[in-house]
PDB file of C-alpha atoms and ligand atoms in Angstrom:
ATOM      1  CA  MET A   1     -29.028-153.863  41.638  1.00  0.00           C
ATOM      2  CA  GLU A   2     -30.931-151.019  43.339  1.00  0.00           C
ATOM      3  CA  ARG A   3     -33.675-149.480  41.256  1.00  0.00           C
ATOM      4  CA  ASN A   4     -35.930-146.589  42.098  1.00  0.00           C
ATOM      5  CA  THR A   5     -38.291-147.381  39.265  1.00  0.00           C
ATOM      6  CA  MET A   6     -41.254-149.715  39.542  1.00  0.00           C
ATOM      7  CA  ILE A   7     -41.913-152.679  37.258  1.00  0.00           C
ATOM      8  CA  VAL A   8     -45.348-154.257  37.169  1.00  0.00           C
ATOM      9  CA  ALA A   9     -45.745-157.505  35.195  1.00  0.00           C
ATOM     10  CA  VAL A  10     -49.213-158.534  34.017  1.00  0.00           C
ATOM     11  CA  ASP A  11     -49.370-162.025  32.505  1.00  0.00           C
ATOM     12  CA  GLY A  12     -52.221-164.340  31.646  1.00  0.00           C
ATOM     13  CA  TYR A  13     -54.330-166.058  29.035  1.00  0.00           C
ATOM     14  CA  SER A  14     -55.473-164.343  25.851  1.00  0.00           C
ATOM     15  CA  SER A  15     -58.484-162.037  26.090  1.00  0.00           C
ATOM     16  CA  THR A  16     -58.435-161.832  29.859  1.00  0.00           C
ATOM     17  CA  GLY A  17     -58.302-158.060  29.629  1.00  0.00           C
ATOM     18  CA  LYS A  18     -54.591-157.869  30.495  1.00  0.00           C
ATOM     19  CA  SER A  19     -54.012-154.871  28.295  1.00  0.00           C
ATOM     20  CA  THR A  20     -57.024-152.984  29.672  1.00  0.00           C
ATOM     21  CA  LEU A  21     -55.811-153.534  33.215  1.00  0.00           C
ATOM     22  CA  ALA A  22     -52.184-152.779  32.347  1.00  0.00           C
ATOM     23  CA  ARG A  23     -53.224-149.560  30.623  1.00  0.00           C
ATOM     24  CA  ASP A  24     -55.372-148.556  33.612  1.00  0.00           C
ATOM     25  CA  ILE A  25     -52.467-149.224  35.998  1.00  0.00           C
ATOM     26  CA  ALA A  26     -50.174-147.121  33.786  1.00  0.00           C
ATOM     27  CA  ARG A  27     -52.628-144.241  33.832  1.00  0.00           C
ATOM     28  CA  HIS A  28     -53.200-144.536  37.582  1.00  0.00           C
ATOM     29  CA  TYR A  29     -49.512-144.289  38.410  1.00  0.00           C
ATOM     30  CA  ALA A  30     -48.547-142.158  35.381  1.00  0.00           C
ATOM     31  CA  ILE A  31     -46.022-144.730  34.189  1.00  0.00           C
ATOM     32  CA  LYS A  32     -45.251-146.265  30.804  1.00  0.00           C
ATOM     33  CA  TYR A  33     -47.262-149.163  29.367  1.00  0.00           C
ATOM     34  CA  ILE A  34     -45.750-151.728  27.002  1.00  0.00           C
ATOM     35  CA  ASP A  35     -47.886-154.300  25.185  1.00  0.00           C
ATOM     36  CA  SER A  36     -45.405-157.138  24.573  1.00  0.00           C
ATOM     37  CA  GLY A  37     -47.993-159.141  22.598  1.00  0.00           C
ATOM     38  CA  ALA A  38     -48.062-156.323  20.054  1.00  0.00           C
ATOM     39  CA  MET A  39     -44.344-156.903  19.476  1.00  0.00           C
ATOM     40  CA  TYR A  40     -44.921-160.606  18.683  1.00  0.00           C
ATOM     41  CA  ARG A  41     -47.812-159.572  16.466  1.00  0.00           C
ATOM     42  CA  ALA A  42     -45.606-157.056  14.621  1.00  0.00           C
ATOM     43  CA  VAL A  43     -42.978-159.730  13.911  1.00  0.00           C
ATOM     44  CA  THR A  44     -45.759-162.064  12.733  1.00  0.00           C
ATOM     45  CA  LEU A  45     -47.126-159.420  10.396  1.00  0.00           C
ATOM     46  CA  PHE A  46     -43.633-158.812   9.050  1.00  0.00           C
ATOM     47  CA  ALA A  47     -43.114-162.555   8.410  1.00  0.00           C
ATOM     48  CA  LEU A  48     -46.507-162.912   6.712  1.00  0.00           C
ATOM     49  CA  ARG A  49     -46.026-159.864   4.502  1.00  0.00           C
ATOM     50  CA  ARG A  50     -42.574-161.008   3.376  1.00  0.00           C
ATOM     51  CA  LYS A  51     -43.837-164.562   2.909  1.00  0.00           C
ATOM     52  CA  LEU A  52     -41.278-165.836   5.391  1.00  0.00           C
ATOM     53  CA  TYR A  53     -44.006-167.748   7.191  1.00  0.00           C
ATOM     54  CA  ASP A  54     -46.488-170.082   5.504  1.00  0.00           C
ATOM     55  CA  PRO A  55     -49.445-170.480   7.889  1.00  0.00           C
ATOM     56  CA  VAL A  56     -50.943-173.385   5.945  1.00  0.00           C
ATOM     57  CA  ARG A  57     -47.855-175.563   6.320  1.00  0.00           C
ATOM     58  CA  ASP A  58     -46.654-173.872   9.514  1.00  0.00           C
ATOM     59  CA  GLN A  59     -43.276-173.334   7.856  1.00  0.00           C
ATOM     60  CA  LEU A  60     -40.926-170.537   8.761  1.00  0.00           C
ATOM     61  CA  ASN A  61     -37.909-169.377   6.809  1.00  0.00           C
ATOM     62  CA  GLU A  62     -35.831-169.129   9.972  1.00  0.00           C
ATOM     63  CA  GLU A  63     -32.658-167.981   8.314  1.00  0.00           C
ATOM     64  CA  ARG A  64     -34.210-165.017   6.553  1.00  0.00           C
ATOM     65  CA  LEU A  65     -36.301-163.984   9.534  1.00  0.00           C
ATOM     66  CA  ARG A  66     -33.238-164.196  11.775  1.00  0.00           C
ATOM     67  CA  GLU A  67     -31.391-161.809   9.431  1.00  0.00           C
ATOM     68  CA  ALA A  68     -34.377-159.494   9.133  1.00  0.00           C
ATOM     69  CA  LEU A  69     -34.790-159.270  12.912  1.00  0.00           C
ATOM     70  CA  GLU A  70     -31.399-157.588  13.114  1.00  0.00           C
ATOM     71  CA  GLN A  71     -32.776-154.766  10.981  1.00  0.00           C
ATOM     72  CA  ILE A  72     -36.419-154.285  11.859  1.00  0.00           C
ATOM     73  CA  ASP A  73     -37.463-151.641  14.280  1.00  0.00           C
ATOM     74  CA  ILE A  74     -40.445-152.108  16.592  1.00  0.00           C
ATOM     75  CA  ASP A  75     -41.537-149.177  18.686  1.00  0.00           C
ATOM     76  CA  PHE A  76     -44.593-147.598  20.244  1.00  0.00           C
ATOM     77  CA  LEU A  77     -46.203-144.252  19.672  1.00  0.00           C
ATOM     78  CA  VAL A  78     -48.475-142.809  22.336  1.00  0.00           C
ATOM     79  CA  ASP A  79     -51.122-140.262  21.462  1.00  0.00           C
ATOM     80  CA  PRO A  80     -50.861-137.708  24.292  1.00  0.00           C
ATOM     81  CA  GLN A  81     -54.508-136.712  23.806  1.00  0.00           C
ATOM     82  CA  ASN A  82     -56.198-140.048  24.462  1.00  0.00           C
ATOM     83  CA  HIS A  83     -53.232-142.175  25.683  1.00  0.00           C
ATOM     84  CA  GLN A  84     -53.954-144.555  22.800  1.00  0.00           C
ATOM     85  CA  GLN A  85     -50.907-146.611  21.861  1.00  0.00           C
ATOM     86  CA  TYR A  86     -49.864-147.556  18.341  1.00  0.00           C
ATOM     87  CA  VAL A  87     -47.250-150.080  17.276  1.00  0.00           C
ATOM     88  CA  LEU A  88     -44.730-148.953  14.730  1.00  0.00           C
ATOM     89  CA  LEU A  89     -43.043-151.470  12.466  1.00  0.00           C
ATOM     90  CA  ASP A  90     -40.131-149.718  10.800  1.00  0.00           C
ATOM     91  CA  GLY A  91     -41.913-146.455  11.455  1.00  0.00           C
ATOM     92  CA  GLU A  92     -45.245-147.585   9.940  1.00  0.00           C
ATOM     93  CA  ASN A  93     -48.315-147.586  12.181  1.00  0.00           C
ATOM     94  CA  VAL A  94     -49.514-151.215  12.000  1.00  0.00           C
ATOM     95  CA  GLU A  95     -51.826-151.131  15.034  1.00  0.00           C
ATOM     96  CA  GLN A  96     -54.915-152.041  12.981  1.00  0.00           C
ATOM     97  CA  GLU A  97     -53.297-154.765  10.929  1.00  0.00           C
ATOM     98  CA  ILE A  98     -51.732-156.650  13.822  1.00  0.00           C
ATOM     99  CA  ARG A  99     -55.165-157.152  15.432  1.00  0.00           C
ATOM    100  CA  GLN A 100     -56.629-158.905  12.394  1.00  0.00           C
ATOM    101  CA  MET A 101     -57.519-162.588  12.365  1.00  0.00           C
ATOM    102  CA  GLU A 102     -54.742-163.450   9.923  1.00  0.00           C
ATOM    103  CA  VAL A 103     -52.128-162.288  12.427  1.00  0.00           C
ATOM    104  CA  SER A 104     -53.999-163.709  15.458  1.00  0.00           C
ATOM    105  CA  GLN A 105     -54.024-167.129  13.851  1.00  0.00           C
ATOM    106  CA  SER A 106     -50.263-167.226  13.288  1.00  0.00           C
ATOM    107  CA  VAL A 107     -48.849-165.269  16.224  1.00  0.00           C
ATOM    108  CA  SER A 108     -48.695-168.156  18.690  1.00  0.00           C
ATOM    109  CA  MET A 109     -46.828-170.289  16.141  1.00  0.00           C
ATOM    110  CA  ILE A 110     -44.311-167.515  15.512  1.00  0.00           C
ATOM    111  CA  SER A 111     -43.915-166.907  19.266  1.00  0.00           C
ATOM    112  CA  ARG A 112     -42.615-170.465  19.784  1.00  0.00           C
ATOM    113  CA  TYR A 113     -39.213-169.667  18.270  1.00  0.00           C
ATOM    114  CA  GLY A 114     -36.438-169.027  20.770  1.00  0.00           C
ATOM    115  CA  PHE A 115     -34.447-166.696  18.496  1.00  0.00           C
ATOM    116  CA  ILE A 116     -37.499-164.446  18.080  1.00  0.00           C
ATOM    117  CA  ARG A 117     -38.269-164.480  21.813  1.00  0.00           C
ATOM    118  CA  ARG A 118     -34.692-163.606  22.757  1.00  0.00           C
ATOM    119  CA  LYS A 119     -34.675-160.650  20.380  1.00  0.00           C
ATOM    120  CA  LEU A 120     -37.960-159.292  21.687  1.00  0.00           C
ATOM    121  CA  VAL A 121     -37.069-159.908  25.341  1.00  0.00           C
ATOM    122  CA  ASP A 122     -33.926-157.758  24.834  1.00  0.00           C
ATOM    123  CA  LYS A 123     -36.082-154.979  23.413  1.00  0.00           C
ATOM    124  CA  GLN A 124     -38.592-155.343  26.256  1.00  0.00           C
ATOM    125  CA  ARG A 125     -35.881-155.053  28.891  1.00  0.00           C
ATOM    126  CA  ALA A 126     -34.477-151.982  27.160  1.00  0.00           C
ATOM    127  CA  PHE A 127     -37.813-150.188  27.665  1.00  0.00           C
ATOM    128  CA  ALA A 128     -37.344-150.567  31.435  1.00  0.00           C
ATOM    129  CA  ARG A 129     -33.804-149.263  31.565  1.00  0.00           C
ATOM    130  CA  ARG A 130     -34.770-145.792  32.710  1.00  0.00           C
ATOM    131  CA  ASP A 131     -38.482-145.704  33.402  1.00  0.00           C
ATOM    132  CA  SER A 132     -41.073-147.325  35.615  1.00  0.00           C
ATOM    133  CA  LEU A 133     -43.438-149.383  33.532  1.00  0.00           C
ATOM    134  CA  VAL A 134     -46.212-151.905  33.383  1.00  0.00           C
ATOM    135  CA  MET A 135     -45.864-154.603  30.735  1.00  0.00           C
ATOM    136  CA  ASP A 136     -48.387-157.257  29.801  1.00  0.00           C
ATOM    137  CA  GLY A 137     -47.732-160.585  28.106  1.00  0.00           C
ATOM    138  CA  ARG A 138     -47.212-164.267  28.813  1.00  0.00           C
ATOM    139  CA  ASP A 139     -43.694-164.456  30.270  1.00  0.00           C
ATOM    140  CA  ILE A 140     -43.133-161.030  31.785  1.00  0.00           C
ATOM    141  CA  GLY A 141     -43.039-162.185  35.413  1.00  0.00           C
ATOM    142  CA  THR A 142     -41.256-165.456  34.652  1.00  0.00           C
ATOM    143  CA  VAL A 143     -38.642-164.521  32.015  1.00  0.00           C
ATOM    144  CA  VAL A 144     -38.524-160.856  31.034  1.00  0.00           C
ATOM    145  CA  PHE A 145     -38.575-159.362  34.544  1.00  0.00           C
ATOM    146  CA  PRO A 146     -38.247-162.172  37.100  1.00  0.00           C
ATOM    147  CA  GLY A 147     -37.377-159.442  39.629  1.00  0.00           C
ATOM    148  CA  ALA A 148     -40.480-157.324  38.898  1.00  0.00           C
ATOM    149  CA  ASP A 149     -41.807-155.464  41.941  1.00  0.00           C
ATOM    150  CA  VAL A 150     -45.341-156.691  41.315  1.00  0.00           C
ATOM    151  CA  LYS A 151     -46.560-159.694  39.322  1.00  0.00           C
ATOM    152  CA  ILE A 152     -50.201-160.147  38.428  1.00  0.00           C
ATOM    153  CA  PHE A 153     -51.588-163.211  36.658  1.00  0.00           C
ATOM    154  CA  MET A 154     -54.944-162.700  34.959  1.00  0.00           C
ATOM    155  CA  THR A 155     -57.460-165.376  34.273  1.00  0.00           C
ATOM    156  CA  ALA A 156     -61.143-165.672  33.295  1.00  0.00           C
ATOM    157  CA  SER A 157     -63.330-168.494  32.008  1.00  0.00           C
ATOM    158  CA  ALA A 158     -62.825-169.488  28.335  1.00  0.00           C
ATOM    159  CA  GLU A 159     -66.496-168.753  27.648  1.00  0.00           C
ATOM    160  CA  ILE A 160     -66.244-165.186  28.912  1.00  0.00           C
ATOM    161  CA  ARG A 161     -62.958-164.591  27.117  1.00  0.00           C
ATOM    162  CA  THR A 162     -64.421-165.810  23.807  1.00  0.00           C
ATOM    163  CA  ARG A 163     -67.409-163.522  24.187  1.00  0.00           C
ATOM    164  CA  ARG A 164     -65.174-160.529  25.000  1.00  0.00           C
ATOM    165  CA  ARG A 165     -62.909-161.122  22.023  1.00  0.00           C
ATOM    166  CA  TYR A 166     -65.913-161.628  19.739  1.00  0.00           C
ATOM    167  CA  ASP A 167     -67.565-158.386  20.891  1.00  0.00           C
ATOM    168  CA  GLU A 168     -64.266-156.548  20.524  1.00  0.00           C
ATOM    169  CA  LEU A 169     -63.710-157.783  16.952  1.00  0.00           C
ATOM    170  CA  LEU A 170     -67.321-157.113  15.983  1.00  0.00           C
ATOM    171  CA  GLY A 171     -67.080-153.646  17.485  1.00  0.00           C
ATOM    172  CA  LYS A 172     -64.059-153.009  15.266  1.00  0.00           C
ATOM    173  CA  GLY A 173     -66.061-154.088  12.225  1.00  0.00           C
ATOM    174  CA  TYR A 174     -64.445-157.500  11.622  1.00  0.00           C
ATOM    175  CA  HIS A 175     -66.710-160.280  10.364  1.00  0.00           C
ATOM    176  CA  VAL A 176     -66.015-163.377  12.432  1.00  0.00           C
ATOM    177  CA  SER A 177     -68.144-166.143  13.907  1.00  0.00           C
ATOM    178  CA  LEU A 178     -68.293-166.884  17.618  1.00  0.00           C
ATOM    179  CA  GLU A 179     -67.053-170.394  16.833  1.00  0.00           C
ATOM    180  CA  GLU A 180     -64.028-169.093  14.939  1.00  0.00           C
ATOM    181  CA  VAL A 181     -63.117-166.848  17.871  1.00  0.00           C
ATOM    182  CA  ARG A 182     -63.602-169.686  20.374  1.00  0.00           C
ATOM    183  CA  ARG A 183     -61.250-171.919  18.378  1.00  0.00           C
ATOM    184  CA  ASN A 184     -58.653-169.161  18.147  1.00  0.00           C
ATOM    185  CA  VAL A 185     -58.780-168.451  21.897  1.00  0.00           C
ATOM    186  CA  GLU A 186     -58.501-172.163  22.776  1.00  0.00           C
ATOM    187  CA  GLU A 187     -55.745-172.865  20.257  1.00  0.00           C
ATOM    188  CA  ARG A 188     -53.666-169.941  21.436  1.00  0.00           C
ATOM    189  CA  ASP A 189     -54.041-170.970  25.091  1.00  0.00           C
ATOM    190  CA  HIS A 190     -52.892-174.451  24.173  1.00  0.00           C
ATOM    191  CA  VAL A 191     -49.879-173.385  22.097  1.00  0.00           C
ATOM    192  CA  ASP A 192     -48.878-170.705  24.644  1.00  0.00           C
ATOM    193  CA  GLU A 193     -49.027-173.168  27.558  1.00  0.00           C
ATOM    194  CA  THR A 194     -47.300-176.099  25.896  1.00  0.00           C
ATOM    195  CA  ARG A 195     -44.478-174.455  23.932  1.00  0.00           C
ATOM    196  CA  GLU A 196     -40.939-175.304  25.006  1.00  0.00           C
ATOM    197  CA  GLU A 197     -39.612-171.749  25.095  1.00  0.00           C
ATOM    198  CA  SER A 198     -41.007-169.645  27.958  1.00  0.00           C
ATOM    199  CA  PRO A 199     -44.443-171.265  28.177  1.00  0.00           C
ATOM    200  CA  LEU A 200     -47.296-169.331  29.712  1.00  0.00           C
ATOM    201  CA  ARG A 201     -47.349-170.086  33.411  1.00  0.00           C
ATOM    202  CA  LYS A 202     -47.943-168.220  36.606  1.00  0.00           C
ATOM    203  CA  ALA A 203     -44.777-167.066  38.385  1.00  0.00           C
ATOM    204  CA  GLY A 204     -44.549-168.474  41.901  1.00  0.00           C
ATOM    205  CA  ASP A 205     -44.832-165.001  43.399  1.00  0.00           C
ATOM    206  CA  ALA A 206     -47.591-163.715  41.082  1.00  0.00           C
ATOM    207  CA  ILE A 207     -51.008-162.802  42.460  1.00  0.00           C
ATOM    208  CA  VAL A 208     -53.991-164.142  40.522  1.00  0.00           C
ATOM    209  CA  ILE A 209     -56.866-161.908  39.481  1.00  0.00           C
ATOM    210  CA  ASP A 210     -59.836-163.810  38.030  1.00  0.00           C
ATOM    211  CA  ASN A 211     -61.881-161.105  36.366  1.00  0.00           C
ATOM    212  CA  SER A 212     -64.701-163.311  35.011  1.00  0.00           C
ATOM    213  CA  HIS A 213     -67.111-161.302  37.132  1.00  0.00           C
ATOM    214  CA  LEU A 214     -65.227-158.090  37.854  1.00  0.00           C
ATOM    215  CA  THR A 215     -65.870-154.713  36.307  1.00  0.00           C
ATOM    216  CA  ARG A 216     -62.996-152.714  34.877  1.00  0.00           C
ATOM    217  CA  HIS A 217     -63.047-150.475  37.929  1.00  0.00           C
ATOM    218  CA  GLN A 218     -63.063-153.426  40.341  1.00  0.00           C
ATOM    219  CA  GLN A 219     -60.084-155.081  38.684  1.00  0.00           C
ATOM    220  CA  LEU A 220     -58.096-151.850  38.834  1.00  0.00           C
ATOM    221  CA  GLN A 221     -58.963-151.482  42.523  1.00  0.00           C
ATOM    222  CA  LYS A 222     -57.701-155.008  43.160  1.00  0.00           C
ATOM    223  CA  ALA A 223     -54.485-154.360  41.240  1.00  0.00           C
ATOM    224  CA  VAL A 224     -53.848-151.070  43.055  1.00  0.00           C
ATOM    225  CA  GLN A 225     -54.334-152.853  46.369  1.00  0.00           C
ATOM    226  CA  ILE A 226     -51.812-155.531  45.323  1.00  0.00           C
ATOM    227  CA  ILE A 227     -49.315-152.882  44.146  1.00  0.00           C
ATOM    228  CA  GLU A 228     -49.660-150.934  47.404  1.00  0.00           C
ATOM    229  CA  GLU A 229     -49.164-154.051  49.479  1.00  0.00           C
ATOM    230  CA  LYS A 230     -46.062-155.053  47.507  1.00  0.00           C
ATOM    231  CA  THR A 231     -44.393-151.675  47.106  1.00  0.00           C
ATOM    232  CA  GLY A 232     -45.935-149.332  49.630  1.00  0.00           C
ATOM    233  CA  LYS A 233     -46.620-146.983  46.700  1.00  0.00           C
ATOM    234  CA  THR A 234     -49.825-145.075  47.314  1.00  0.00           C
ATOM    235  CA  THR A 235     -49.682-142.176  44.893  1.00  0.00           C
ATOM    236  CA  GLY A 236     -51.867-142.144  41.799  1.00  0.00           C
TER     237      GLY A 236
HETATM  238  O1   DC B 301     -51.476-160.491  24.224  1.00  0.00           O
HETATM  239  P1   DC B 301     -51.789-160.876  22.778  1.00  0.00           P
HETATM  240  O2   DC B 301     -52.984-161.749  22.615  1.00  0.00           O
HETATM  241  O3   DC B 301     -51.826-159.698  21.859  1.00  0.00           O
HETATM  242  O4   DC B 301     -50.509-161.758  22.345  1.00  0.00           O
HETATM  243  C1   DC B 301     -50.410-162.303  21.062  1.00  0.00           C
HETATM  244  C2   DC B 301     -49.594-163.570  21.075  1.00  0.00           C
HETATM  245  O5   DC B 301     -48.232-163.272  21.354  1.00  0.00           O
HETATM  246  C3   DC B 301     -50.012-164.625  22.076  1.00  0.00           C
HETATM  247  O6   DC B 301     -50.857-165.576  21.480  1.00  0.00           O
HETATM  248  C4   DC B 301     -48.719-165.255  22.534  1.00  0.00           C
HETATM  249  C5   DC B 301     -47.651-164.281  22.170  1.00  0.00           C
HETATM  250  N1   DC B 301     -47.011-163.630  23.297  1.00  0.00           N
HETATM  251  C6   DC B 301     -45.949-164.292  23.888  1.00  0.00           C
HETATM  252  O7   DC B 301     -45.638-165.411  23.495  1.00  0.00           O
HETATM  253  N2   DC B 301     -45.262-163.695  24.892  1.00  0.00           N
HETATM  254  C7   DC B 301     -45.599-162.481  25.333  1.00  0.00           C
HETATM  255  N3   DC B 301     -44.895-161.907  26.309  1.00  0.00           N
HETATM  256  C8   DC B 301     -46.711-161.800  24.756  1.00  0.00           C
HETATM  257  C9   DC B 301     -47.399-162.411  23.752  1.00  0.00           C
END
């Protein structure tokens, strides 16, 4: 089908700065940004709050969550002043809560379930029905938009990713140890890469950006170059 919108998929490991890059691309081209990880986090928060998921036993009440998913609404609110994005779960701004350790520790387990993935993938595709967008996640170039105009796969060393996540959480006032963050980063990589449903992997036609030693500006420059080569789009 002919489209005159542009879809940019940004996939990669956790804490590689996918969302920073995706947001910068969105601003550069004045297009929409969707954080698909936030949607998995919102479902995880919902399941934890309703006690549908027991993180200690890794037990999910599939039947009740399946029913609930038909009803719950996940959307994004963008502050026009600072372009900051907030996730809304049934209209409630849960942006802060979904970033907390409790959610981070369960989100990969919740993201393994096919019925949850299918529901969220439908919602993700709906965002692209009319508008150009950049979406970051784990399966955007492989499953959600296999026909995306541009696919970027982000990577960085585990050491650097741990440090970034740690600094980010500390900066937000959370009390965590470096070790705890390292374990969370490694565990999530492992679960994301080895799950049966849509595992994290690079699409054959994705271009890798290793930003271990790139500044924010340098990674945007690289991405813009990739986008221009793939689409011929030069306007910012
Ligand atoms: O990008 P993030 O760290 O906020 O994502 C949180 C979790 O959600 C991540 O550990 C795996 C899952 N996820 C996924 O399975 N598929 C996506 N497209 C995005 C995120």
